[in-house]
Amino acid sequence: MAETRWFNKKVMHRTLFAGTLSLAMVAMGKPAFEPAVSWAQAAATEPQVATGVVFEDRNKNGKQDAQEPGVRHVSVSNGREVVRTDRNGRYRINVTDETIIFVTKPSGYMVPVDDKQLPRFYYIHYPEGSPVATDYPGISPTGPLPESVNFPLYKEKESDTFQALVFADPQTTTLAELDDLRTDVANELTGTDASFGVTAGDVVNDPLDLFGPHNEIIATMGVPWWNLPGNHDINFDVPDDTYATETYKSVYGPTDYSFDYGQAHFVNMDNIDYLGQGRGYRGYLDERRLEWLANDLAYVSKDKLIVITTHIPLRTEAIGDQAQNTVNLDQLFEVLKDRKHIFSTSGHDTSNSWQTYMEPGEMGPTPPGANPAVWPGKGTFHHQVLAEVRGGGWSTGPTDARGVPAADMADGNPNGYYFLDVEGNDYRMRYKPASLPDDFQMRITFRGGEGNRTLSNGVPVWIPSGPSGSGGISPAPRFAAGDWNDEQVPLVEANVFDGGERHRVEVRFDNGDFLPMDYNPPSFGLTDGVPNGNLDTYIRALRESLEGSERPVNPEPSSHIWTVPVPQELGAGEHTVTIRSTDPYGRTTKTSQRFDVLGS
């Protein structure tokens, strides 16, 4: 008997939830690399039929009592097939001895959550437990298939306008790093107004026994939390991908599932194809997953917003190959081609956040090892590779007064997380740097002049102080008339955190007009065909001047750097540069920095 509670943002009722729902999840095999093992082959048993009822649990005791009706038209799945409940809430679905049965939470209802805020919407049928031995425990035997596998729901008011939290890669390795996660992120989100949260994989950084302590920290925020696995959440001591998420599933449940909230349909999918020890992994969605998604979406209105989250990016132009991209994106596009309202997110790339936009008929960037993919849909396909909760790593960068490392990413983003605001089938993402002011959305640096640092190539630069450069530059940068010459002119650099090609970034000197800044993003690590362009000056300067754990990660080409020369005609005196950034949703942020031009 497992303790389960029903979640309400104002009131939490604790009940004992008995019998039909297990707190663990079966490992359902998917095709490996070579040779392939089909989903059906992974469970070498004859199919059975599971039956049950999805019901409105009015008294929240976890079992169907008299006067508690079934809920019709709820999707129930075995990971491939999707069936709908009838008018009495009943369903029938095929299972083998390695199957998970789960429901798609419908809008206007909620599923139970446990005392760690983990949704319990599934039942494992895994009579003999995990068939392979792993270093970290897998699935415990669940026994025979129950006569009826029932799923309780309870009604909950949901607005079509809501906010969700989105994390990418908390990825802690030790209890000390978990404490940094608590201090840097969870503490400022306690009592959040968000309706729920989602983590896009890499819950931990290989030690799977940290799942429990991690969940305790996330639970302090007080909202239901949905998860999916990353490449650091798997059992590496298995021969291929078939049983690579045994431990993960025992804690969190299915690796591929969906749920509804308001007018949005959320889809979380595992696209880590583990190729075996020493062979790495690739981004890949196998035939079973794609078939499940097609079956799942068959019951979803075309007017709904589809929010897809994977761990490995669907497509990015950052440095990377098939381990950083989903190689069969073209096959996913075939499933999604009739959809107009889609937004997709991922994590995984600890170096770069990235914004990819593809218009109908447009071929996206094709990294090495990936299939070319033309978006056949009806509207813009937007994929956002998220800045990470762990940034460049919990043990990297200057330590602040709390004893927490800065953990800035290689592209210059501070570590952070996101608020997803949904209104009907429209969405807006908002990046929040962890434990830093909401309006700290960009960082200004200068090149030239005397500099308060000098790069290894001899170029003097001015970088800001404070955590992640949030304190501005003091004393103010100074430039002499001789700094404008044929080899170098003073330059302003703006790193607009989490920015991309559809951001409009403008500059104003003193009281002049706002004018566009120069933007020349890299593609697969090259800027105009040359490597090591678009390196964040702040990260580069600290990397070259600090030692040990105080050093940030090695900088990599950034997709959100804008530059502009300082006009020579400004003349001697005190001046101010103001950067204005307007994001694709029309939201504007500004930041300013004073500088001096010396007389001749």
Coordinates of C-alpha atoms in Angstrom, one line a residue:
M1 CA 0.0 0.0 0.0
A2 CA 1.5 3.3 -1.1
E3 CA 0.9 6.7 0.3
T4 CA -0.5 9.0 -2.3
R5 CA -1.9 12.5 -2.0
W6 CA -4.2 14.5 -4.2
F7 CA -2.7 17.8 -5.3
N8 CA -4.5 21.1 -5.0
K9 CA -2.7 24.4 -5.0
K10 CA -4.5 25.6 -1.9
V11 CA -5.4 22.4 -0.1
M12 CA -3.6 19.0 0.0
H13 CA -5.5 15.9 1.0
R14 CA -3.5 12.9 2.2
T15 CA -5.1 9.6 1.5
L16 CA -4.0 6.0 1.3
F17 CA -4.1 4.9 -2.3
A18 CA -4.5 1.1 -2.4
G19 CA -4.2 -1.7 -4.8
T20 CA -4.4 -1.1 -8.5
L21 CA -1.7 1.5 -9.2
S22 CA 2.0 0.7 -8.7
L23 CA 4.6 3.3 -7.8
A24 CA 7.1 1.9 -10.3
M25 CA 7.1 1.5 -14.0
V26 CA 7.9 -1.3 -16.4
A27 CA 10.8 -1.1 -18.8
M28 CA 9.5 -1.5 -22.3
G29 CA 12.2 -2.3 -24.8
K30 CA 12.7 -0.3 -27.9
P31 CA 14.8 -1.1 -31.0
A32 CA 18.5 -0.9 -30.4
F33 CA 21.1 0.1 -32.9
E34 CA 22.4 -3.0 -34.6
P35 CA 20.9 -5.5 -34.4
A36 CA 17.5 -4.2 -33.8
V37 CA 15.2 -5.7 -31.2
S38 CA 11.5 -4.9 -31.7
W39 CA 9.2 -3.8 -28.9
A40 CA 7.3 -7.1 -29.2
Q41 CA 10.4 -9.2 -29.0
A42 CA 11.6 -7.4 -25.9
A43 CA 8.8 -9.0 -23.9
A44 CA 8.9 -12.7 -24.8
T45 CA 5.4 -13.5 -23.5
E46 CA 2.0 -14.1 -25.1
P47 CA -0.2 -11.0 -25.2
Q48 CA -2.9 -10.6 -22.6
V49 CA -5.7 -8.2 -22.3
A50 CA -5.9 -5.7 -19.4
T51 CA -9.3 -4.2 -18.5
G52 CA -10.2 -1.5 -16.0
V53 CA -12.0 1.7 -15.5
V54 CA -11.0 5.4 -15.4
F55 CA -13.3 7.0 -12.8
E56 CA -13.9 10.3 -11.0
D57 CA -12.6 9.7 -7.5
R58 CA -14.9 12.2 -5.7
N59 CA -13.8 11.3 -2.2
K60 CA -10.2 10.9 -3.2
N61 CA -9.6 7.5 -1.5
G62 CA -8.1 5.8 -4.6
K63 CA -10.8 3.3 -5.3
Q64 CA -14.1 3.5 -7.1
D65 CA -17.0 3.7 -4.7
A66 CA -20.8 3.8 -5.4
Q67 CA -21.8 7.1 -7.0
E68 CA -18.4 7.6 -8.5
P69 CA -18.9 7.5 -12.3
G70 CA -16.5 6.4 -14.9
V71 CA -14.9 9.1 -17.1
R72 CA -15.4 8.6 -20.8
H73 CA -13.1 9.5 -23.7
V74 CA -9.9 9.2 -21.7
S75 CA -6.9 7.9 -23.6
V76 CA -5.3 4.8 -22.2
S77 CA -2.1 3.4 -23.7
N78 CA 0.3 0.4 -23.5
G79 CA 3.1 2.5 -25.0
R80 CA 2.1 1.7 -28.6
E81 CA -1.6 1.4 -28.9
V82 CA -4.0 4.0 -27.6
V83 CA -7.6 3.2 -26.7
R84 CA -10.4 5.4 -25.4
T85 CA -12.6 4.7 -22.4
D86 CA -16.3 4.1 -23.2
R87 CA -19.3 6.0 -21.6
N88 CA -18.8 4.1 -18.4
G89 CA -15.0 4.8 -18.3
R90 CA -14.1 1.2 -19.1
Y91 CA -11.2 0.2 -21.4
R92 CA -9.5 -2.9 -22.8
I93 CA -5.9 -3.0 -24.0
N94 CA -3.3 -5.6 -24.9
V95 CA -0.3 -6.1 -22.6
T96 CA 2.6 -8.5 -22.3
D97 CA 4.7 -9.3 -19.2
E98 CA 6.8 -6.1 -19.8
T99 CA 4.1 -3.4 -20.2
I100 CA 3.2 -0.2 -18.7
I101 CA -0.5 0.9 -18.9
F102 CA -1.0 4.7 -18.5
V103 CA -3.6 7.3 -18.9
T104 CA -3.4 10.7 -20.6
K105 CA -4.6 13.2 -17.9
P106 CA -7.5 15.0 -19.5
S107 CA -8.1 18.8 -19.2
G108 CA -10.2 19.6 -16.2
Y109 CA -9.0 16.6 -14.2
M110 CA -5.9 15.7 -12.2
V111 CA -4.2 12.4 -11.3
P112 CA -2.9 11.5 -7.9
V113 CA 0.6 12.8 -6.9
D114 CA 2.8 11.2 -4.3
D115 CA 4.5 13.0 -1.4
K116 CA 7.3 14.0 -3.8
Q117 CA 4.9 15.7 -6.2
L118 CA 5.3 12.9 -8.8
P119 CA 2.1 12.2 -10.8
R120 CA 0.9 8.6 -10.5
F121 CA -0.9 7.9 -13.8
Y122 CA 0.3 4.5 -14.7
Y123 CA 0.4 0.8 -13.7
I124 CA 3.4 -1.6 -14.3
H125 CA 2.6 -5.1 -15.3
Y126 CA 6.0 -6.7 -14.9
P127 CA 5.4 -10.0 -13.0
E128 CA 9.0 -11.1 -12.8
G129 CA 10.6 -7.7 -12.4
S130 CA 13.5 -6.5 -14.5
P131 CA 15.0 -9.3 -16.6
V132 CA 18.5 -7.9 -16.4
A133 CA 20.7 -7.2 -13.4
T134 CA 21.9 -3.6 -13.1
D135 CA 24.1 -1.7 -10.7
Y136 CA 21.2 0.4 -9.6
P137 CA 17.9 -1.4 -8.8
G138 CA 15.5 -1.9 -11.6
I139 CA 11.8 -2.9 -11.5
S140 CA 10.6 -5.1 -8.7
P141 CA 8.3 -8.0 -9.5
T142 CA 4.7 -6.8 -9.7
G143 CA 2.9 -10.1 -9.6
P144 CA 0.0 -11.3 -11.8
L145 CA -2.1 -8.9 -13.8
P146 CA -4.9 -7.6 -11.6
E147 CA -8.5 -8.4 -12.6
S148 CA -9.1 -4.7 -13.1
V149 CA -6.5 -2.0 -13.5
N150 CA -8.3 1.2 -12.5
F151 CA -7.2 4.8 -12.7
P152 CA -8.7 7.5 -10.4
L153 CA -9.1 11.1 -11.5
Y154 CA -10.5 14.0 -9.8
K155 CA -12.0 17.2 -11.2
E156 CA -9.8 20.3 -11.0
K157 CA -10.5 23.8 -12.4
E158 CA -8.0 24.6 -15.2
S159 CA -7.8 27.9 -17.0
D160 CA -6.8 28.1 -20.6
T161 CA -4.3 30.7 -19.5
F162 CA -1.7 29.2 -17.2
Q163 CA 2.0 29.0 -16.5
A164 CA 4.4 26.0 -16.3
L165 CA 8.0 25.7 -15.1
V166 CA 10.5 24.1 -17.5
F167 CA 13.8 22.7 -16.4
A168 CA 16.6 21.3 -18.6
D169 CA 19.4 19.2 -17.0
P170 CA 19.5 19.8 -13.3
Q171 CA 22.2 17.1 -13.6
T172 CA 23.7 16.8 -10.1
T173 CA 26.5 14.4 -9.3
T174 CA 26.8 14.7 -5.5
L175 CA 24.7 15.6 -2.5
A176 CA 26.7 18.8 -2.3
E177 CA 25.6 19.7 -5.9
L178 CA 22.0 18.9 -4.9
D179 CA 22.4 21.4 -2.1
D180 CA 23.5 24.0 -4.7
L181 CA 20.3 23.1 -6.7
R182 CA 18.2 23.8 -3.7
T183 CA 20.0 27.1 -2.8
D184 CA 20.3 28.4 -6.4
V185 CA 16.9 27.3 -7.9
A186 CA 14.4 25.6 -5.7
N187 CA 14.4 28.1 -2.8
E188 CA 13.4 31.0 -5.0
L189 CA 10.6 28.9 -6.5
T190 CA 9.0 27.7 -3.3
G191 CA 5.3 28.7 -3.5
T192 CA 5.4 29.3 -7.2
D193 CA 2.2 30.3 -9.1
A194 CA 3.1 27.8 -11.8
S195 CA 0.5 25.0 -12.4
F196 CA 3.2 22.3 -12.8
G197 CA 6.7 21.7 -13.8
V198 CA 8.6 19.6 -16.5
T199 CA 12.2 18.5 -16.5
A200 CA 13.6 17.8 -20.0
G201 CA 16.0 15.0 -18.9
D202 CA 19.3 14.6 -17.1
V203 CA 17.6 14.7 -13.8
V204 CA 20.9 13.6 -12.3
N205 CA 24.4 13.1 -13.6
D206 CA 24.8 9.3 -13.6
P207 CA 24.4 8.3 -9.9
L208 CA 20.8 7.1 -10.1
D209 CA 20.6 6.8 -6.3
L210 CA 20.3 10.6 -6.3
F211 CA 16.8 10.4 -7.8
G212 CA 15.3 10.3 -4.3
P213 CA 17.1 13.3 -2.8
H214 CA 16.5 15.2 -6.1
N215 CA 12.8 14.6 -5.9
E216 CA 12.7 15.8 -2.3
I217 CA 14.2 19.1 -3.4
I218 CA 11.9 19.6 -6.4
A219 CA 8.9 18.8 -4.1
T220 CA 9.6 21.9 -2.0
M221 CA 8.3 24.0 -4.9
G222 CA 4.8 22.6 -4.2
V223 CA 3.6 21.7 -7.7
P224 CA 3.2 18.5 -9.6
W225 CA 6.4 17.6 -11.6
W226 CA 6.6 15.6 -14.8
N227 CA 9.9 14.1 -15.9
L228 CA 11.6 12.4 -18.8
P229 CA 15.0 10.7 -19.0
G230 CA 18.3 12.0 -20.3
N231 CA 21.5 10.3 -21.3
H232 CA 22.7 10.7 -17.7
D233 CA 19.6 9.0 -16.3
I234 CA 20.2 5.5 -17.8
N235 CA 21.6 2.2 -16.7
F236 CA 24.9 2.1 -18.6
D237 CA 25.6 -1.5 -17.6
V238 CA 23.2 -3.0 -20.2
P239 CA 24.1 -4.1 -23.7
D240 CA 21.8 -1.8 -25.6
D241 CA 18.8 0.5 -25.2
T242 CA 16.2 -2.1 -24.5
Y243 CA 16.6 -2.0 -20.7
A244 CA 18.5 1.2 -20.4
T245 CA 15.9 3.0 -18.3
E246 CA 15.0 0.3 -15.8
T247 CA 15.9 2.4 -12.7
Y248 CA 14.4 5.6 -14.1
K249 CA 11.1 3.8 -14.8
S250 CA 11.0 2.3 -11.3
V251 CA 11.0 5.9 -9.9
Y252 CA 9.2 8.1 -12.5
G253 CA 7.1 5.7 -14.7
P254 CA 6.8 5.8 -18.4
T255 CA 9.4 7.5 -20.6
D256 CA 6.9 8.4 -23.3
Y257 CA 3.5 9.8 -22.3
S258 CA 1.2 12.8 -22.6
F259 CA -1.1 14.9 -20.6
D260 CA -3.6 17.8 -21.2
Y261 CA -3.8 21.1 -19.4
G262 CA -6.2 23.8 -20.6
Q263 CA -6.0 23.9 -24.4
A264 CA -2.5 22.4 -24.5
H265 CA -1.5 18.8 -25.1
F266 CA 2.0 18.0 -23.6
V267 CA 4.0 15.2 -25.0
N268 CA 7.2 14.0 -23.3
M269 CA 9.3 11.5 -25.3
D270 CA 12.6 9.6 -24.7
N271 CA 14.8 10.1 -27.7
I272 CA 18.0 8.7 -26.2
D273 CA 19.0 5.6 -28.3
Y274 CA 21.7 4.0 -26.1
L275 CA 24.0 2.0 -28.4
G276 CA 25.8 0.1 -25.7
Q277 CA 28.9 0.4 -23.5
G278 CA 31.6 2.2 -25.3
R279 CA 29.3 3.0 -28.3
G280 CA 27.6 6.1 -26.9
Y281 CA 24.1 7.1 -28.0
R282 CA 22.3 9.1 -30.6
G283 CA 19.1 11.1 -30.8
Y284 CA 16.5 8.8 -32.3
L285 CA 12.7 8.2 -32.1
D286 CA 12.0 4.5 -32.9
E287 CA 9.1 3.1 -34.7
R288 CA 7.2 2.2 -31.5
R289 CA 7.4 5.7 -30.2
L290 CA 6.3 7.3 -33.5
E291 CA 3.4 4.9 -33.7
W292 CA 2.4 5.7 -30.2
L293 CA 2.6 9.5 -30.9
A294 CA 0.4 9.1 -34.0
N295 CA -2.1 7.1 -32.1
D296 CA -2.0 9.6 -29.2
L297 CA -2.5 12.6 -31.5
A298 CA -5.4 11.0 -33.3
Y299 CA -7.6 11.9 -30.3
V300 CA -6.3 15.5 -30.0
S301 CA -8.1 18.4 -31.6
K302 CA -6.2 20.2 -34.4
D303 CA -6.9 23.5 -32.5
K304 CA -4.9 22.5 -29.5
L305 CA -1.3 23.5 -28.8
I306 CA 1.1 20.6 -28.9
V307 CA 4.1 21.0 -26.6
I308 CA 6.7 18.3 -27.3
T309 CA 9.7 17.8 -24.9
T310 CA 12.6 15.6 -25.6
H311 CA 16.1 15.5 -24.0
I312 CA 18.3 15.5 -27.1
P313 CA 17.5 18.4 -29.4
L314 CA 15.3 17.8 -32.4
R315 CA 17.6 20.1 -34.4
T316 CA 20.3 22.5 -33.5
E317 CA 23.1 24.3 -35.4
A318 CA 25.4 24.2 -32.3
I319 CA 28.5 22.1 -32.4
G320 CA 27.4 18.5 -32.5
D321 CA 26.4 15.5 -34.5
Q322 CA 23.9 12.6 -34.1
A323 CA 24.5 12.7 -30.3
Q324 CA 23.2 16.3 -30.3
N325 CA 20.4 16.0 -32.8
T326 CA 17.5 13.7 -33.5
V327 CA 18.7 11.8 -36.6
N328 CA 15.2 10.9 -37.9
L329 CA 13.5 14.2 -37.4
D330 CA 12.0 13.7 -40.9
Q331 CA 9.9 10.8 -39.6
L332 CA 8.7 12.8 -36.6
F333 CA 7.6 15.6 -39.1
E334 CA 5.5 13.0 -41.0
V335 CA 3.5 12.4 -37.8
L336 CA 3.2 16.1 -37.1
K337 CA 2.5 17.4 -40.6
D338 CA -1.2 18.1 -40.1
R339 CA -0.5 20.2 -37.0
K340 CA -0.3 24.0 -37.0
H341 CA 0.2 24.8 -33.3
I342 CA 3.4 23.2 -32.2
F343 CA 6.2 24.2 -29.8
S344 CA 9.1 21.9 -29.0
T345 CA 11.8 22.1 -26.3
S346 CA 14.9 20.1 -25.3
G347 CA 17.9 20.2 -23.1
H348 CA 21.1 18.1 -23.3
D349 CA 23.5 20.7 -24.9
T350 CA 25.4 22.0 -21.8
S351 CA 27.2 24.5 -24.0
N352 CA 24.5 26.3 -26.0
S353 CA 20.9 27.4 -25.9
W354 CA 19.5 27.6 -29.5
Q355 CA 16.4 28.8 -31.3
T356 CA 15.5 27.0 -34.5
Y357 CA 12.6 28.1 -36.7
M358 CA 11.4 26.3 -39.8
E359 CA 8.7 27.5 -42.1
P360 CA 6.5 25.2 -44.2
G361 CA 8.5 23.6 -47.0
E362 CA 11.8 24.8 -45.4
M363 CA 14.7 22.3 -44.8
G364 CA 16.3 22.8 -41.5
P365 CA 20.0 22.6 -40.8
T366 CA 21.4 19.1 -41.4
P367 CA 24.2 18.1 -39.0
P368 CA 26.5 15.1 -39.6
G369 CA 24.7 11.8 -39.2
A370 CA 21.2 13.2 -39.5
N371 CA 18.6 12.8 -42.1
P372 CA 17.6 15.9 -44.0
A373 CA 14.2 17.2 -42.7
V374 CA 11.8 19.5 -44.5
W375 CA 9.0 20.8 -42.3
P376 CA 5.7 19.8 -44.1
G377 CA 3.4 21.4 -41.5
K378 CA 1.1 24.4 -41.7
G379 CA 2.7 26.9 -39.4
T380 CA 6.2 27.7 -38.1
F381 CA 8.0 24.9 -36.4
H382 CA 9.8 26.3 -33.4
H383 CA 12.3 24.2 -31.5
Q384 CA 14.1 25.7 -28.5
V385 CA 17.2 24.2 -27.0
L386 CA 17.1 25.4 -23.4
A387 CA 19.7 27.0 -21.2
E388 CA 20.3 24.6 -18.4
V389 CA 19.6 24.5 -14.7
R390 CA 23.2 23.2 -14.1
G391 CA 24.6 25.7 -16.7
G392 CA 28.2 24.7 -17.5
G393 CA 28.3 22.5 -14.4
W394 CA 27.7 22.9 -10.7
S395 CA 31.5 22.9 -10.0
T396 CA 32.5 25.6 -12.5
G397 CA 32.9 29.3 -12.3
P398 CA 33.5 31.9 -9.5
T399 CA 31.8 31.1 -6.2
D400 CA 29.4 33.7 -4.8
A401 CA 28.7 34.8 -1.2
R402 CA 26.4 31.8 -0.7
G403 CA 29.2 29.4 -1.7
V404 CA 27.4 28.5 -5.0
P405 CA 29.5 28.5 -8.2
A406 CA 28.3 30.7 -11.1
A407 CA 28.0 27.7 -13.5
D408 CA 27.7 29.9 -16.5
M409 CA 27.3 28.1 -19.8
A410 CA 29.9 28.0 -22.6
D411 CA 27.8 30.4 -24.8
G412 CA 27.6 32.9 -21.9
N413 CA 24.1 32.2 -20.5
P414 CA 23.9 32.1 -16.7
N415 CA 22.4 28.8 -15.5
G416 CA 18.7 29.1 -15.2
Y417 CA 15.2 27.9 -16.1
Y418 CA 12.0 28.9 -17.9
F419 CA 8.4 30.0 -17.4
L420 CA 6.1 28.7 -20.2
D421 CA 3.1 31.0 -20.4
V422 CA 0.2 29.5 -22.3
E423 CA -3.0 31.3 -23.4
G424 CA -5.3 29.1 -25.5
N425 CA -3.0 27.6 -28.2
D426 CA -0.5 30.5 -28.0
Y427 CA 2.7 30.3 -25.9
R428 CA 5.6 32.4 -24.7
M429 CA 8.8 31.3 -23.1
R430 CA 10.6 33.4 -20.5
Y431 CA 14.1 32.7 -19.4
K432 CA 15.0 33.3 -15.7
P433 CA 18.7 33.3 -14.6
A434 CA 18.9 31.4 -11.4
S435 CA 18.9 33.6 -8.2
L436 CA 19.6 36.7 -10.3
P437 CA 17.2 39.6 -11.0
D438 CA 14.4 38.9 -13.5
D439 CA 15.5 41.8 -15.7
F440 CA 19.1 40.5 -16.0
Q441 CA 18.5 39.3 -19.6
M442 CA 21.8 40.5 -21.2
R443 CA 25.4 41.3 -20.5
I444 CA 27.4 44.1 -22.0
T445 CA 31.2 43.9 -22.5
F446 CA 33.6 46.1 -24.5
R447 CA 36.8 45.4 -26.5
G448 CA 39.5 47.9 -26.8
G449 CA 40.8 50.8 -24.7
E450 CA 42.9 50.0 -21.6
G451 CA 40.7 47.1 -20.6
N452 CA 40.3 45.5 -17.1
R453 CA 41.4 42.2 -18.6
T454 CA 43.6 41.2 -21.6
L455 CA 42.8 38.2 -23.7
S456 CA 45.4 35.7 -24.6
N457 CA 45.5 37.2 -28.2
G458 CA 46.5 40.5 -26.7
V459 CA 43.1 42.3 -27.1
P460 CA 42.2 44.3 -24.0
V461 CA 38.6 43.9 -22.9
W462 CA 36.2 45.3 -20.3
I463 CA 34.1 42.8 -18.4
P464 CA 31.5 43.3 -15.7
S465 CA 31.7 42.3 -12.1
G466 CA 29.2 40.4 -9.8
P467 CA 27.6 37.0 -10.2
S468 CA 27.5 36.1 -13.9
G469 CA 28.5 39.7 -14.7
S470 CA 25.3 41.1 -13.3
G471 CA 27.1 44.0 -11.5
G472 CA 28.0 46.1 -14.5
I473 CA 31.5 47.5 -15.3
S474 CA 33.1 49.7 -12.7
P475 CA 35.2 51.8 -13.1
A476 CA 33.7 52.7 -16.4
P477 CA 35.5 51.7 -19.6
R478 CA 37.9 54.3 -21.0
F479 CA 38.9 54.9 -24.6
A480 CA 41.5 57.3 -26.0
A481 CA 41.6 58.8 -29.5
G482 CA 44.4 56.4 -30.5
D483 CA 42.2 53.4 -29.8
W484 CA 40.5 53.9 -33.1
N485 CA 43.0 52.5 -35.7
D486 CA 43.2 50.2 -38.7
E487 CA 43.6 47.1 -36.6
Q488 CA 41.0 47.6 -33.9
V489 CA 38.2 49.9 -33.0
P490 CA 36.4 49.9 -29.6
L491 CA 33.5 47.5 -29.8
V492 CA 30.4 46.9 -27.7
E493 CA 29.3 43.3 -27.3
A494 CA 25.8 42.3 -26.1
N495 CA 25.1 38.7 -25.1
V496 CA 21.3 38.5 -25.1
F497 CA 20.6 35.4 -23.0
D498 CA 18.7 32.7 -24.8
G499 CA 18.3 34.9 -27.8
G500 CA 18.1 33.9 -31.4
E501 CA 17.5 35.0 -35.0
R502 CA 14.1 36.4 -34.3
H503 CA 15.2 38.7 -31.5
R504 CA 15.6 42.3 -32.6
V505 CA 18.6 43.9 -30.8
E506 CA 19.3 47.6 -31.1
V507 CA 21.8 50.1 -29.7
R508 CA 21.7 53.7 -28.8
F509 CA 24.6 55.9 -27.9
D510 CA 23.6 58.8 -25.5
N511 CA 20.3 60.3 -26.7
G512 CA 20.6 59.1 -30.3
D513 CA 18.2 56.8 -32.2
F514 CA 18.1 53.1 -31.7
L515 CA 19.9 51.3 -34.6
P516 CA 20.3 47.6 -35.3
M517 CA 23.3 45.8 -34.0
D518 CA 25.4 43.4 -36.0
Y519 CA 24.4 39.7 -35.8
N520 CA 26.3 36.9 -37.4
P521 CA 25.5 33.6 -35.7
P522 CA 27.6 30.5 -36.1
S523 CA 26.5 27.4 -37.9
F524 CA 27.9 24.1 -36.5
G525 CA 30.7 25.9 -34.7
L526 CA 31.8 28.0 -37.7
T527 CA 31.3 31.7 -38.3
D528 CA 31.8 32.6 -42.0
G529 CA 33.5 29.2 -42.3
V530 CA 36.0 29.9 -39.5
P531 CA 36.0 28.2 -36.1
N532 CA 36.1 30.0 -32.7
G533 CA 34.0 33.0 -33.7
N534 CA 31.2 34.4 -31.5
L535 CA 32.9 33.5 -28.3
D536 CA 31.5 35.3 -25.3
T537 CA 34.1 37.8 -24.1
Y538 CA 33.1 37.6 -20.4
I539 CA 33.4 33.8 -20.3
R540 CA 36.6 33.8 -22.4
A541 CA 38.3 36.4 -20.1
L542 CA 37.4 34.6 -16.9
R543 CA 38.5 31.2 -18.4
E544 CA 41.9 32.7 -19.3
S545 CA 42.5 34.5 -16.0
L546 CA 41.1 32.3 -13.3
E547 CA 42.3 28.9 -12.0
G548 CA 40.9 25.7 -10.6
S549 CA 37.2 25.4 -9.9
E550 CA 36.8 29.1 -10.2
R551 CA 37.3 28.9 -14.0
P552 CA 34.2 28.7 -16.1
V553 CA 33.8 26.2 -18.8
N554 CA 35.7 26.6 -22.1
P555 CA 33.7 29.1 -24.3
E556 CA 32.0 27.8 -27.4
P557 CA 30.4 29.8 -30.3
S558 CA 27.3 31.5 -29.1
S559 CA 24.1 32.1 -31.2
H560 CA 23.0 35.1 -29.2
I561 CA 25.9 37.7 -29.4
W562 CA 25.4 41.1 -31.1
T563 CA 28.2 43.7 -31.7
V564 CA 28.6 47.3 -32.8
P565 CA 31.6 49.6 -33.0
V566 CA 31.8 52.5 -30.7
P567 CA 31.4 55.6 -32.9
Q568 CA 34.6 57.7 -33.1
E569 CA 32.7 60.9 -33.6
L570 CA 31.2 60.8 -30.1
G571 CA 34.0 63.1 -28.9
A572 CA 35.6 63.4 -25.5
G573 CA 33.5 63.1 -22.4
E574 CA 31.1 60.7 -20.5
H575 CA 28.8 58.6 -22.7
T576 CA 26.2 56.0 -22.2
V577 CA 25.4 53.0 -24.4
T578 CA 21.9 51.4 -24.2
I579 CA 21.0 48.0 -25.6
R580 CA 17.4 47.2 -26.3
S581 CA 16.3 43.7 -27.1
T582 CA 12.8 42.8 -28.3
D583 CA 12.0 39.0 -28.2
P584 CA 9.8 37.2 -30.7
Y585 CA 6.8 37.7 -28.4
G586 CA 7.2 41.5 -28.4
R587 CA 8.7 41.8 -24.9
T588 CA 11.4 44.4 -24.5
T589 CA 14.4 44.6 -22.1
K590 CA 17.0 47.3 -21.8
T591 CA 20.4 47.6 -20.1
S592 CA 22.9 50.5 -20.1
Q593 CA 26.6 51.1 -19.4
R594 CA 28.5 54.3 -19.0
F595 CA 31.9 54.7 -20.7
D596 CA 34.4 57.6 -21.1
V597 CA 36.2 58.9 -24.2
L598 CA 39.4 60.7 -23.2
G599 CA 40.5 64.0 -24.8
S600 CA 43.5 64.0 -27.0

